[in-house]
PDB file of N, CA and C in Angstrom:
ATOM      1  N   MET A 281      30.457 -76.747  -0.771  1.00  0.00           N
ATOM      2  CA  MET A 281      30.980 -75.405  -0.764  1.00  0.00           C
ATOM      3  C   MET A 281      31.876 -75.236  -1.989  1.00  0.00           C
ATOM      4  N   LEU A 282      31.766 -74.095  -2.630  1.00  0.00           N
ATOM      5  CA  LEU A 282      32.580 -73.790  -3.799  1.00  0.00           C
ATOM      6  C   LEU A 282      33.772 -72.928  -3.410  1.00  0.00           C
ATOM      7  N   HIS A 283      34.913 -73.258  -3.986  1.00  0.00           N
ATOM      8  CA  HIS A 283      36.140 -72.475  -3.819  1.00  0.00           C
ATOM      9  C   HIS A 283      36.609 -72.150  -5.227  1.00  0.00           C
ATOM     10  N   LEU A 284      36.747 -70.867  -5.555  1.00  0.00           N
ATOM     11  CA  LEU A 284      37.105 -70.458  -6.911  1.00  0.00           C
ATOM     12  C   LEU A 284      38.469 -69.786  -6.920  1.00  0.00           C
ATOM     13  N   TYR A 285      39.297 -70.203  -7.876  1.00  0.00           N
ATOM     14  CA  TYR A 285      40.641 -69.646  -8.051  1.00  0.00           C
ATOM     15  C   TYR A 285      40.769 -69.245  -9.518  1.00  0.00           C
ATOM     16  N   ILE A 286      41.072 -67.994  -9.769  1.00  0.00           N
ATOM     17  CA  ILE A 286      41.240 -67.528 -11.141  1.00  0.00           C
ATOM     18  C   ILE A 286      42.512 -66.708 -11.242  1.00  0.00           C
ATOM     19  N   GLY A 287      43.019 -66.613 -12.443  1.00  0.00           N
ATOM     20  CA  GLY A 287      44.185 -65.773 -12.678  1.00  0.00           C
ATOM     21  C   GLY A 287      45.235 -66.477 -13.500  1.00  0.00           C
ATOM     22  N   THR A 288      46.104 -65.675 -14.090  1.00  0.00           N
ATOM     23  CA  THR A 288      47.131 -66.216 -14.979  1.00  0.00           C
ATOM     24  C   THR A 288      48.385 -66.664 -14.235  1.00  0.00           C
ATOM     25  N   ASP A 289      48.501 -66.337 -12.958  1.00  0.00           N
ATOM     26  CA  ASP A 289      49.632 -66.821 -12.164  1.00  0.00           C
ATOM     27  C   ASP A 289      49.284 -68.224 -11.669  1.00  0.00           C
ATOM     28  N   ARG A 290      49.491 -69.193 -12.553  1.00  0.00           N
ATOM     29  CA  ARG A 290      49.088 -70.578 -12.267  1.00  0.00           C
ATOM     30  C   ARG A 290      49.727 -71.123 -10.999  1.00  0.00           C
ATOM     31  N   GLU A 291      51.005 -70.883 -10.848  1.00  0.00           N
ATOM     32  CA  GLU A 291      51.707 -71.436  -9.688  1.00  0.00           C
ATOM     33  C   GLU A 291      51.104 -70.937  -8.384  1.00  0.00           C
ATOM     34  N   LYS A 292      50.855 -69.652  -8.307  1.00  0.00           N
ATOM     35  CA  LYS A 292      50.302 -69.068  -7.080  1.00  0.00           C
ATOM     36  C   LYS A 292      48.876 -69.575  -6.826  1.00  0.00           C
ATOM     37  N   ALA A 293      48.046 -69.563  -7.865  1.00  0.00           N
ATOM     38  CA  ALA A 293      46.652 -70.004  -7.703  1.00  0.00           C
ATOM     39  C   ALA A 293      46.578 -71.485  -7.335  1.00  0.00           C
ATOM     40  N   ARG A 294      47.369 -72.293  -8.017  1.00  0.00           N
ATOM     41  CA  ARG A 294      47.339 -73.732  -7.725  1.00  0.00           C
ATOM     42  C   ARG A 294      47.950 -74.054  -6.362  1.00  0.00           C
ATOM     43  N   ALA A 295      48.941 -73.289  -5.949  1.00  0.00           N
ATOM     44  CA  ALA A 295      49.524 -73.499  -4.614  1.00  0.00           C
ATOM     45  C   ALA A 295      48.480 -73.202  -3.549  1.00  0.00           C
ATOM     46  N   LYS A 296      47.716 -72.129  -3.722  1.00  0.00           N
ATOM     47  CA  LYS A 296      46.659 -71.779  -2.763  1.00  0.00           C
ATOM     48  C   LYS A 296      45.579 -72.858  -2.772  1.00  0.00           C
ATOM     49  N   MET A 297      45.222 -73.327  -3.969  1.00  0.00           N
ATOM     50  CA  MET A 297      44.202 -74.359  -4.067  1.00  0.00           C
ATOM     51  C   MET A 297      44.683 -75.651  -3.391  1.00  0.00           C
ATOM     52  N   ARG A 298      45.934 -76.049  -3.627  1.00  0.00           N
ATOM     53  CA  ARG A 298      46.478 -77.261  -2.983  1.00  0.00           C
ATOM     54  C   ARG A 298      46.445 -77.124  -1.458  1.00  0.00           C
ATOM     55  N   ALA A 299      46.798 -75.943  -0.962  1.00  0.00           N
ATOM     56  CA  ALA A 299      46.776 -75.724   0.489  1.00  0.00           C
ATOM     57  C   ALA A 299      45.355 -75.850   1.024  1.00  0.00           C
ATOM     58  N   ASP A 300      44.389 -75.284   0.309  1.00  0.00           N
ATOM     59  CA  ASP A 300      42.994 -75.357   0.749  1.00  0.00           C
ATOM     60  C   ASP A 300      42.453 -76.785   0.670  1.00  0.00           C
ATOM     61  N   VAL A 301      42.824 -77.515  -0.369  1.00  0.00           N
ATOM     62  CA  VAL A 301      42.412 -78.912  -0.483  1.00  0.00           C
ATOM     63  C   VAL A 301      43.007 -79.713   0.675  1.00  0.00           C
ATOM     64  N   GLY A 302      44.227 -79.396   1.056  1.00  0.00           N
ATOM     65  CA  GLY A 302      44.879 -80.076   2.162  1.00  0.00           C
ATOM     66  C   GLY A 302      44.167 -79.895   3.492  1.00  0.00           C
ATOM     67  N   GLU A 303      43.363 -78.851   3.606  1.00  0.00           N
ATOM     68  CA  GLU A 303      42.593 -78.591   4.824  1.00  0.00           C
ATOM     69  C   GLU A 303      41.388 -79.530   4.955  1.00  0.00           C
ATOM     70  N   VAL A 304      40.998 -80.147   3.863  1.00  0.00           N
ATOM     71  CA  VAL A 304      39.846 -81.057   3.869  1.00  0.00           C
ATOM     72  C   VAL A 304      40.364 -82.445   4.252  1.00  0.00           C
ATOM     73  N   LYS A 305      40.113 -82.831   5.459  1.00  0.00           N
ATOM     74  CA  LYS A 305      40.641 -84.097   5.995  1.00  0.00           C
ATOM     75  C   LYS A 305      39.717 -85.267   5.690  1.00  0.00           C
ATOM     76  N   GLY A 306      40.321 -86.398   5.389  1.00  0.00           N
ATOM     77  CA  GLY A 306      39.578 -87.635   5.209  1.00  0.00           C
ATOM     78  C   GLY A 306      38.740 -87.711   3.948  1.00  0.00           C
ATOM     79  N   ALA A 307      39.042 -86.888   2.959  1.00  0.00           N
ATOM     80  CA  ALA A 307      38.247 -86.884   1.734  1.00  0.00           C
ATOM     81  C   ALA A 307      39.001 -87.550   0.596  1.00  0.00           C
ATOM     82  N   GLU A 308      38.252 -88.251  -0.233  1.00  0.00           N
ATOM     83  CA  GLU A 308      38.820 -88.777  -1.472  1.00  0.00           C
ATOM     84  C   GLU A 308      38.911 -87.610  -2.456  1.00  0.00           C
ATOM     85  N   ILE A 309      40.052 -87.464  -3.102  1.00  0.00           N
ATOM     86  CA  ILE A 309      40.258 -86.387  -4.064  1.00  0.00           C
ATOM     87  C   ILE A 309      39.829 -86.871  -5.447  1.00  0.00           C
ATOM     88  N   VAL A 310      38.935 -86.130  -6.075  1.00  0.00           N
ATOM     89  CA  VAL A 310      38.509 -86.412  -7.443  1.00  0.00           C
ATOM     90  C   VAL A 310      38.886 -85.193  -8.275  1.00  0.00           C
ATOM     91  N   ARG A 311      39.796 -85.386  -9.228  1.00  0.00           N
ATOM     92  CA  ARG A 311      40.304 -84.274 -10.044  1.00  0.00           C
ATOM     93  C   ARG A 311      39.864 -84.456 -11.495  1.00  0.00           C
ATOM     94  N   ILE A 312      39.258 -83.403 -12.041  1.00  0.00           N
ATOM     95  CA  ILE A 312      38.850 -83.391 -13.441  1.00  0.00           C
ATOM     96  C   ILE A 312      39.487 -82.168 -14.092  1.00  0.00           C
ATOM     97  N   THR A 313      40.164 -82.388 -15.212  1.00  0.00           N
ATOM     98  CA  THR A 313      40.820 -81.305 -15.937  1.00  0.00           C
ATOM     99  C   THR A 313      40.304 -81.269 -17.379  1.00  0.00           C
ATOM    100  N   ASP A 314      40.820 -80.323 -18.131  1.00  0.00           N
ATOM    101  CA  ASP A 314      40.454 -80.226 -19.539  1.00  0.00           C
ATOM    102  C   ASP A 314      40.968 -81.408 -20.352  1.00  0.00           C
ATOM    103  N   ALA A 315      41.816 -82.235 -19.775  1.00  0.00           N
ATOM    104  CA  ALA A 315      42.321 -83.432 -20.454  1.00  0.00           C
ATOM    105  C   ALA A 315      41.373 -84.624 -20.296  1.00  0.00           C
ATOM    106  N   HIS A 316      40.374 -84.510 -19.412  1.00  0.00           N
ATOM    107  CA  HIS A 316      39.409 -85.584 -19.205  1.00  0.00           C
ATOM    108  C   HIS A 316      38.291 -85.495 -20.244  1.00  0.00           C
ATOM    109  N   THR A 317      37.436 -86.495 -20.226  1.00  0.00           N
ATOM    110  CA  THR A 317      36.306 -86.529 -21.157  1.00  0.00           C
ATOM    111  C   THR A 317      35.049 -85.976 -20.484  1.00  0.00           C
ATOM    112  N   VAL A 318      34.048 -85.720 -21.303  1.00  0.00           N
ATOM    113  CA  VAL A 318      32.752 -85.287 -20.789  1.00  0.00           C
ATOM    114  C   VAL A 318      32.176 -86.365 -19.867  1.00  0.00           C
ATOM    115  N   ASP A 319      32.353 -87.624 -20.218  1.00  0.00           N
ATOM    116  CA  ASP A 319      31.850 -88.720 -19.376  1.00  0.00           C
ATOM    117  C   ASP A 319      32.545 -88.741 -18.013  1.00  0.00           C
ATOM    118  N   ASP A 320      33.840 -88.430 -17.985  1.00  0.00           N
ATOM    119  CA  ASP A 320      34.552 -88.339 -16.701  1.00  0.00           C
ATOM    120  C   ASP A 320      33.929 -87.257 -15.831  1.00  0.00           C
ATOM    121  N   LEU A 321      33.633 -86.124 -16.431  1.00  0.00           N
ATOM    122  CA  LEU A 321      33.017 -85.013 -15.693  1.00  0.00           C
ATOM    123  C   LEU A 321      31.644 -85.421 -15.165  1.00  0.00           C
ATOM    124  N   LYS A 322      30.842 -86.021 -16.007  1.00  0.00           N
ATOM    125  CA  LYS A 322      29.506 -86.459 -15.585  1.00  0.00           C
ATOM    126  C   LYS A 322      29.590 -87.439 -14.417  1.00  0.00           C
ATOM    127  N   THR A 323      30.526 -88.367 -14.479  1.00  0.00           N
ATOM    128  CA  THR A 323      30.694 -89.347 -13.408  1.00  0.00           C
ATOM    129  C   THR A 323      31.087 -88.654 -12.106  1.00  0.00           C
ATOM    130  N   ALA A 324      32.014 -87.717 -12.176  1.00  0.00           N
ATOM    131  CA  ALA A 324      32.454 -87.008 -10.970  1.00  0.00           C
ATOM    132  C   ALA A 324      31.329 -86.191 -10.353  1.00  0.00           C
ATOM    133  N   LEU A 325      30.421 -85.698 -11.170  1.00  0.00           N
ATOM    134  CA  LEU A 325      29.336 -84.855 -10.676  1.00  0.00           C
ATOM    135  C   LEU A 325      28.163 -85.644 -10.100  1.00  0.00           C
ATOM    136  N   GLN A 326      28.157 -86.951 -10.284  1.00  0.00           N
ATOM    137  CA  GLN A 326      27.050 -87.757  -9.791  1.00  0.00           C
ATOM    138  C   GLN A 326      27.051 -87.813  -8.272  1.00  0.00           C
ATOM    139  N   VAL A 327      25.911 -87.524  -7.709  1.00  0.00           N
ATOM    140  CA  VAL A 327      25.741 -87.575  -6.259  1.00  0.00           C
ATOM    141  C   VAL A 327      25.557 -89.027  -5.847  1.00  0.00           C
ATOM    142  N   GLY A 328      26.242 -89.425  -4.778  1.00  0.00           N
ATOM    143  CA  GLY A 328      26.083 -90.766  -4.242  1.00  0.00           C
ATOM    144  C   GLY A 328      26.800 -91.840  -5.029  1.00  0.00           C
ATOM    145  N   MET A 329      27.534 -91.446  -6.051  1.00  0.00           N
ATOM    146  CA  MET A 329      28.261 -92.432  -6.852  1.00  0.00           C
ATOM    147  C   MET A 329      29.418 -93.029  -6.055  1.00  0.00           C
ATOM    148  N   PHE A 330      29.995 -92.205  -5.204  1.00  0.00           N
ATOM    149  CA  PHE A 330      31.146 -92.630  -4.420  1.00  0.00           C
ATOM    150  C   PHE A 330      30.794 -92.554  -2.937  1.00  0.00           C
ATOM    151  N   PRO A 331      31.100 -93.603  -2.169  1.00  0.00           N
ATOM    152  CA  PRO A 331      30.828 -93.541  -0.727  1.00  0.00           C
ATOM    153  C   PRO A 331      31.848 -92.640  -0.033  1.00  0.00           C
ATOM    154  N   GLY A 332      31.461 -92.039   1.062  1.00  0.00           N
ATOM    155  CA  GLY A 332      32.380 -91.228   1.836  1.00  0.00           C
ATOM    156  C   GLY A 332      32.487 -89.796   1.327  1.00  0.00           C
ATOM    157  N   LYS A 333      33.327 -89.058   1.994  1.00  0.00           N
ATOM    158  CA  LYS A 333      33.531 -87.645   1.696  1.00  0.00           C
ATOM    159  C   LYS A 333      34.452 -87.484   0.483  1.00  0.00           C
ATOM    160  N   ARG A 334      34.126 -86.498  -0.361  1.00  0.00           N
ATOM    161  CA  ARG A 334      34.948 -86.220  -1.536  1.00  0.00           C
ATOM    162  C   ARG A 334      35.316 -84.741  -1.580  1.00  0.00           C
ATOM    163  N   ALA A 335      36.459 -84.468  -2.144  1.00  0.00           N
ATOM    164  CA  ALA A 335      36.859 -83.111  -2.507  1.00  0.00           C
ATOM    165  C   ALA A 335      36.995 -83.125  -4.024  1.00  0.00           C
ATOM    166  N   LEU A 336      36.192 -82.330  -4.694  1.00  0.00           N
ATOM    167  CA  LEU A 336      36.176 -82.294  -6.150  1.00  0.00           C
ATOM    168  C   LEU A 336      37.050 -81.144  -6.632  1.00  0.00           C
ATOM    169  N   ILE A 337      37.965 -81.442  -7.526  1.00  0.00           N
ATOM    170  CA  ILE A 337      38.854 -80.422  -8.078  1.00  0.00           C
ATOM    171  C   ILE A 337      38.600 -80.352  -9.574  1.00  0.00           C
ATOM    172  N   PHE A 338      38.274 -79.157 -10.039  1.00  0.00           N
ATOM    173  CA  PHE A 338      38.017 -78.932 -11.458  1.00  0.00           C
ATOM    174  C   PHE A 338      39.011 -77.902 -11.964  1.00  0.00           C
ATOM    175  N   GLU A 339      39.822 -78.290 -12.938  1.00  0.00           N
ATOM    176  CA  GLU A 339      40.830 -77.385 -13.491  1.00  0.00           C
ATOM    177  C   GLU A 339      40.608 -77.204 -14.984  1.00  0.00           C
ATOM    178  N   SER A 340      40.319 -75.981 -15.368  1.00  0.00           N
ATOM    179  CA  SER A 340      40.197 -75.585 -16.777  1.00  0.00           C
ATOM    180  C   SER A 340      39.117 -76.348 -17.537  1.00  0.00           C
ATOM    181  N   VAL A 341      38.097 -76.833 -16.856  1.00  0.00           N
ATOM    182  CA  VAL A 341      37.037 -77.568 -17.549  1.00  0.00           C
ATOM    183  C   VAL A 341      36.181 -76.645 -18.419  1.00  0.00           C
ATOM    184  N   CYS A 342      36.152 -75.362 -18.092  1.00  0.00           N
ATOM    185  CA  CYS A 342      35.340 -74.428 -18.873  1.00  0.00           C
ATOM    186  C   CYS A 342      35.983 -74.066 -20.207  1.00  0.00           C
ATOM    187  N   GLU A 343      37.194 -74.526 -20.442  1.00  0.00           N
ATOM    188  CA  GLU A 343      37.839 -74.281 -21.727  1.00  0.00           C
ATOM    189  C   GLU A 343      37.286 -75.196 -22.818  1.00  0.00           C
ATOM    190  N   ILE A 344      36.632 -76.275 -22.427  1.00  0.00           N
ATOM    191  CA  ILE A 344      36.049 -77.221 -23.377  1.00  0.00           C
ATOM    192  C   ILE A 344      34.538 -76.953 -23.430  1.00  0.00           C
ATOM    193  N   PRO A 345      34.012 -76.489 -24.579  1.00  0.00           N
ATOM    194  CA  PRO A 345      32.597 -76.089 -24.648  1.00  0.00           C
ATOM    195  C   PRO A 345      31.611 -77.121 -24.110  1.00  0.00           C
ATOM    196  N   ASP A 346      31.757 -78.392 -24.477  1.00  0.00           N
ATOM    197  CA  ASP A 346      30.811 -79.414 -23.995  1.00  0.00           C
ATOM    198  C   ASP A 346      30.904 -79.591 -22.482  1.00  0.00           C
ATOM    199  N   MET A 347      32.107 -79.538 -21.955  1.00  0.00           N
ATOM    200  CA  MET A 347      32.289 -79.672 -20.509  1.00  0.00           C
ATOM    201  C   MET A 347      31.766 -78.434 -19.782  1.00  0.00           C
ATOM    202  N   ARG A 348      31.989 -77.257 -20.374  1.00  0.00           N
ATOM    203  CA  ARG A 348      31.552 -76.007 -19.751  1.00  0.00           C
ATOM    204  C   ARG A 348      30.048 -76.015 -19.514  1.00  0.00           C
ATOM    205  N   GLU A 349      29.289 -76.421 -20.515  1.00  0.00           N
ATOM    206  CA  GLU A 349      27.832 -76.443 -20.397  1.00  0.00           C
ATOM    207  C   GLU A 349      27.382 -77.338 -19.242  1.00  0.00           C
ATOM    208  N   ILE A 350      27.907 -78.529 -19.183  1.00  0.00           N
ATOM    209  CA  ILE A 350      27.545 -79.485 -18.130  1.00  0.00           C
ATOM    210  C   ILE A 350      27.987 -78.969 -16.766  1.00  0.00           C
ATOM    211  N   PHE A 351      29.192 -78.448 -16.702  1.00  0.00           N
ATOM    212  CA  PHE A 351      29.731 -77.960 -15.440  1.00  0.00           C
ATOM    213  C   PHE A 351      28.916 -76.780 -14.905  1.00  0.00           C
ATOM    214  N   LEU A 352      28.618 -75.818 -15.775  1.00  0.00           N
ATOM    215  CA  LEU A 352      27.862 -74.643 -15.324  1.00  0.00           C
ATOM    216  C   LEU A 352      26.467 -75.026 -14.842  1.00  0.00           C
ATOM    217  N   GLU A 353      25.861 -76.007 -15.480  1.00  0.00           N
ATOM    218  CA  GLU A 353      24.546 -76.478 -15.037  1.00  0.00           C
ATOM    219  C   GLU A 353      24.614 -77.114 -13.653  1.00  0.00           C
ATOM    220  N   SER A 354      25.767 -77.635 -13.274  1.00  0.00           N
ATOM    221  CA  SER A 354      25.912 -78.325 -11.988  1.00  0.00           C
ATOM    222  C   SER A 354      26.301 -77.397 -10.840  1.00  0.00           C
ATOM    223  N   LEU A 355      26.633 -76.153 -11.116  1.00  0.00           N
ATOM    224  CA  LEU A 355      27.122 -75.262 -10.058  1.00  0.00           C
ATOM    225  C   LEU A 355      26.111 -75.039  -8.931  1.00  0.00           C
ATOM    226  N   GLY A 356      24.839 -74.947  -9.263  1.00  0.00           N
ATOM    227  CA  GLY A 356      23.818 -74.776  -8.226  1.00  0.00           C
ATOM    228  C   GLY A 356      23.829 -75.926  -7.233  1.00  0.00           C
ATOM    229  N   ARG A 357      23.878 -77.141  -7.745  1.00  0.00           N
ATOM    230  CA  ARG A 357      23.922 -78.322  -6.879  1.00  0.00           C
ATOM    231  C   ARG A 357      25.218 -78.369  -6.094  1.00  0.00           C
ATOM    232  N   LEU A 358      26.331 -78.068  -6.753  1.00  0.00           N
ATOM    233  CA  LEU A 358      27.620 -78.084  -6.064  1.00  0.00           C
ATOM    234  C   LEU A 358      27.668 -77.063  -4.929  1.00  0.00           C
ATOM    235  N   SER A 359      27.072 -75.906  -5.144  1.00  0.00           N
ATOM    236  CA  SER A 359      27.110 -74.868  -4.109  1.00  0.00           C
ATOM    237  C   SER A 359      26.324 -75.265  -2.872  1.00  0.00           C
ATOM    238  N   LYS A 360      25.330 -76.128  -3.035  1.00  0.00           N
ATOM    239  CA  LYS A 360      24.505 -76.567  -1.907  1.00  0.00           C
ATOM    240  C   LYS A 360      24.974 -77.895  -1.315  1.00  0.00           C
ATOM    241  N   SER A 361      25.951 -78.493  -1.938  1.00  0.00           N
ATOM    242  CA  SER A 361      26.428 -79.808  -1.540  1.00  0.00           C
ATOM    243  C   SER A 361      27.327 -79.727  -0.304  1.00  0.00           C
ATOM    244  N   ASP A 362      27.408 -80.840   0.408  1.00  0.00           N
ATOM    245  CA  ASP A 362      28.346 -80.948   1.531  1.00  0.00           C
ATOM    246  C   ASP A 362      29.771 -81.165   1.040  1.00  0.00           C
ATOM    247  N   GLU A 363      29.902 -81.519  -0.226  1.00  0.00           N
ATOM    248  CA  GLU A 363      31.226 -81.744  -0.796  1.00  0.00           C
ATOM    249  C   GLU A 363      31.900 -80.408  -1.091  1.00  0.00           C
ATOM    250  N   ASP A 364      33.211 -80.391  -0.923  1.00  0.00           N
ATOM    251  CA  ASP A 364      33.976 -79.204  -1.281  1.00  0.00           C
ATOM    252  C   ASP A 364      34.360 -79.308  -2.752  1.00  0.00           C
ATOM    253  N   ALA A 365      34.091 -78.253  -3.520  1.00  0.00           N
ATOM    254  CA  ALA A 365      34.460 -78.203  -4.924  1.00  0.00           C
ATOM    255  C   ALA A 365      35.454 -77.068  -5.115  1.00  0.00           C
ATOM    256  N   PHE A 366      36.608 -77.395  -5.643  1.00  0.00           N
ATOM    257  CA  PHE A 366      37.679 -76.431  -5.873  1.00  0.00           C
ATOM    258  C   PHE A 366      37.792 -76.228  -7.380  1.00  0.00           C
ATOM    259  N   ILE A 367      37.644 -74.991  -7.830  1.00  0.00           N
ATOM    260  CA  ILE A 367      37.581 -74.688  -9.254  1.00  0.00           C
ATOM    261  C   ILE A 367      38.703 -73.723  -9.616  1.00  0.00           C
ATOM    262  N   TYR A 368      39.524 -74.125 -10.594  1.00  0.00           N
ATOM    263  CA  TYR A 368      40.561 -73.229 -11.098  1.00  0.00           C
ATOM    264  C   TYR A 368      40.332 -72.989 -12.580  1.00  0.00           C
ATOM    265  N   GLU A 369      40.196 -71.730 -12.941  1.00  0.00           N
ATOM    266  CA  GLU A 369      40.102 -71.320 -14.336  1.00  0.00           C
ATOM    267  C   GLU A 369      41.085 -70.178 -14.534  1.00  0.00           C
ATOM    268  N   GLU A 370      42.015 -70.375 -15.446  1.00  0.00           N
ATOM    269  CA  GLU A 370      43.045 -69.366 -15.679  1.00  0.00           C
ATOM    270  C   GLU A 370      42.465 -68.070 -16.234  1.00  0.00           C
ATOM    271  N   LYS A 371      41.713 -68.185 -17.290  1.00  0.00           N
ATOM    272  CA  LYS A 371      41.116 -67.026 -17.950  1.00  0.00           C
ATOM    273  C   LYS A 371      39.646 -67.310 -18.232  1.00  0.00           C
ATOM    274  N   PRO A 372      38.802 -67.222 -17.230  1.00  0.00           N
ATOM    275  CA  PRO A 372      37.391 -67.552 -17.459  1.00  0.00           C
ATOM    276  C   PRO A 372      36.748 -66.572 -18.445  1.00  0.00           C
ATOM    277  N   LEU A 373      35.906 -67.113 -19.319  1.00  0.00           N
ATOM    278  CA  LEU A 373      35.175 -66.275 -20.249  1.00  0.00           C
ATOM    279  C   LEU A 373      34.213 -65.382 -19.481  1.00  0.00           C
ATOM    280  N   ILE A 374      33.835 -64.280 -20.080  1.00  0.00           N
ATOM    281  CA  ILE A 374      32.959 -63.315 -19.412  1.00  0.00           C
ATOM    282  C   ILE A 374      31.670 -63.982 -18.942  1.00  0.00           C
ATOM    283  N   ASP A 375      31.049 -64.803 -19.787  1.00  0.00           N
ATOM    284  CA  ASP A 375      29.785 -65.429 -19.396  1.00  0.00           C
ATOM    285  C   ASP A 375      29.972 -66.449 -18.270  1.00  0.00           C
ATOM    286  N   VAL A 376      31.164 -66.978 -18.123  1.00  0.00           N
ATOM    287  CA  VAL A 376      31.438 -67.927 -17.032  1.00  0.00           C
ATOM    288  C   VAL A 376      31.601 -67.192 -15.712  1.00  0.00           C
ATOM    289  N   ARG A 377      32.227 -66.024 -15.759  1.00  0.00           N
ATOM    290  CA  ARG A 377      32.414 -65.256 -14.513  1.00  0.00           C
ATOM    291  C   ARG A 377      31.096 -64.942 -13.893  1.00  0.00           C
TER     292      ARG A 377
END
């Protein structure tokens, strides 16, 4: 399931996202931000790489062109996945919206 948070009020959006992530019980948290590498993103997106339930958190990954391409290609799979994916983008580009 995808959860999307957008907006320039970072504190409010991230507080809501943290609360929603907290509702997912027994999951390993995997967080990828714009400070990570493309390889980190690819690893996090791999199905079956990690045993057990995961909650995937993506923050500002669409700000990095190489990461954006890979991430957008994975949205279809993420939307159908049993894993919860939480996405925060402060100012998403028009084509990303």
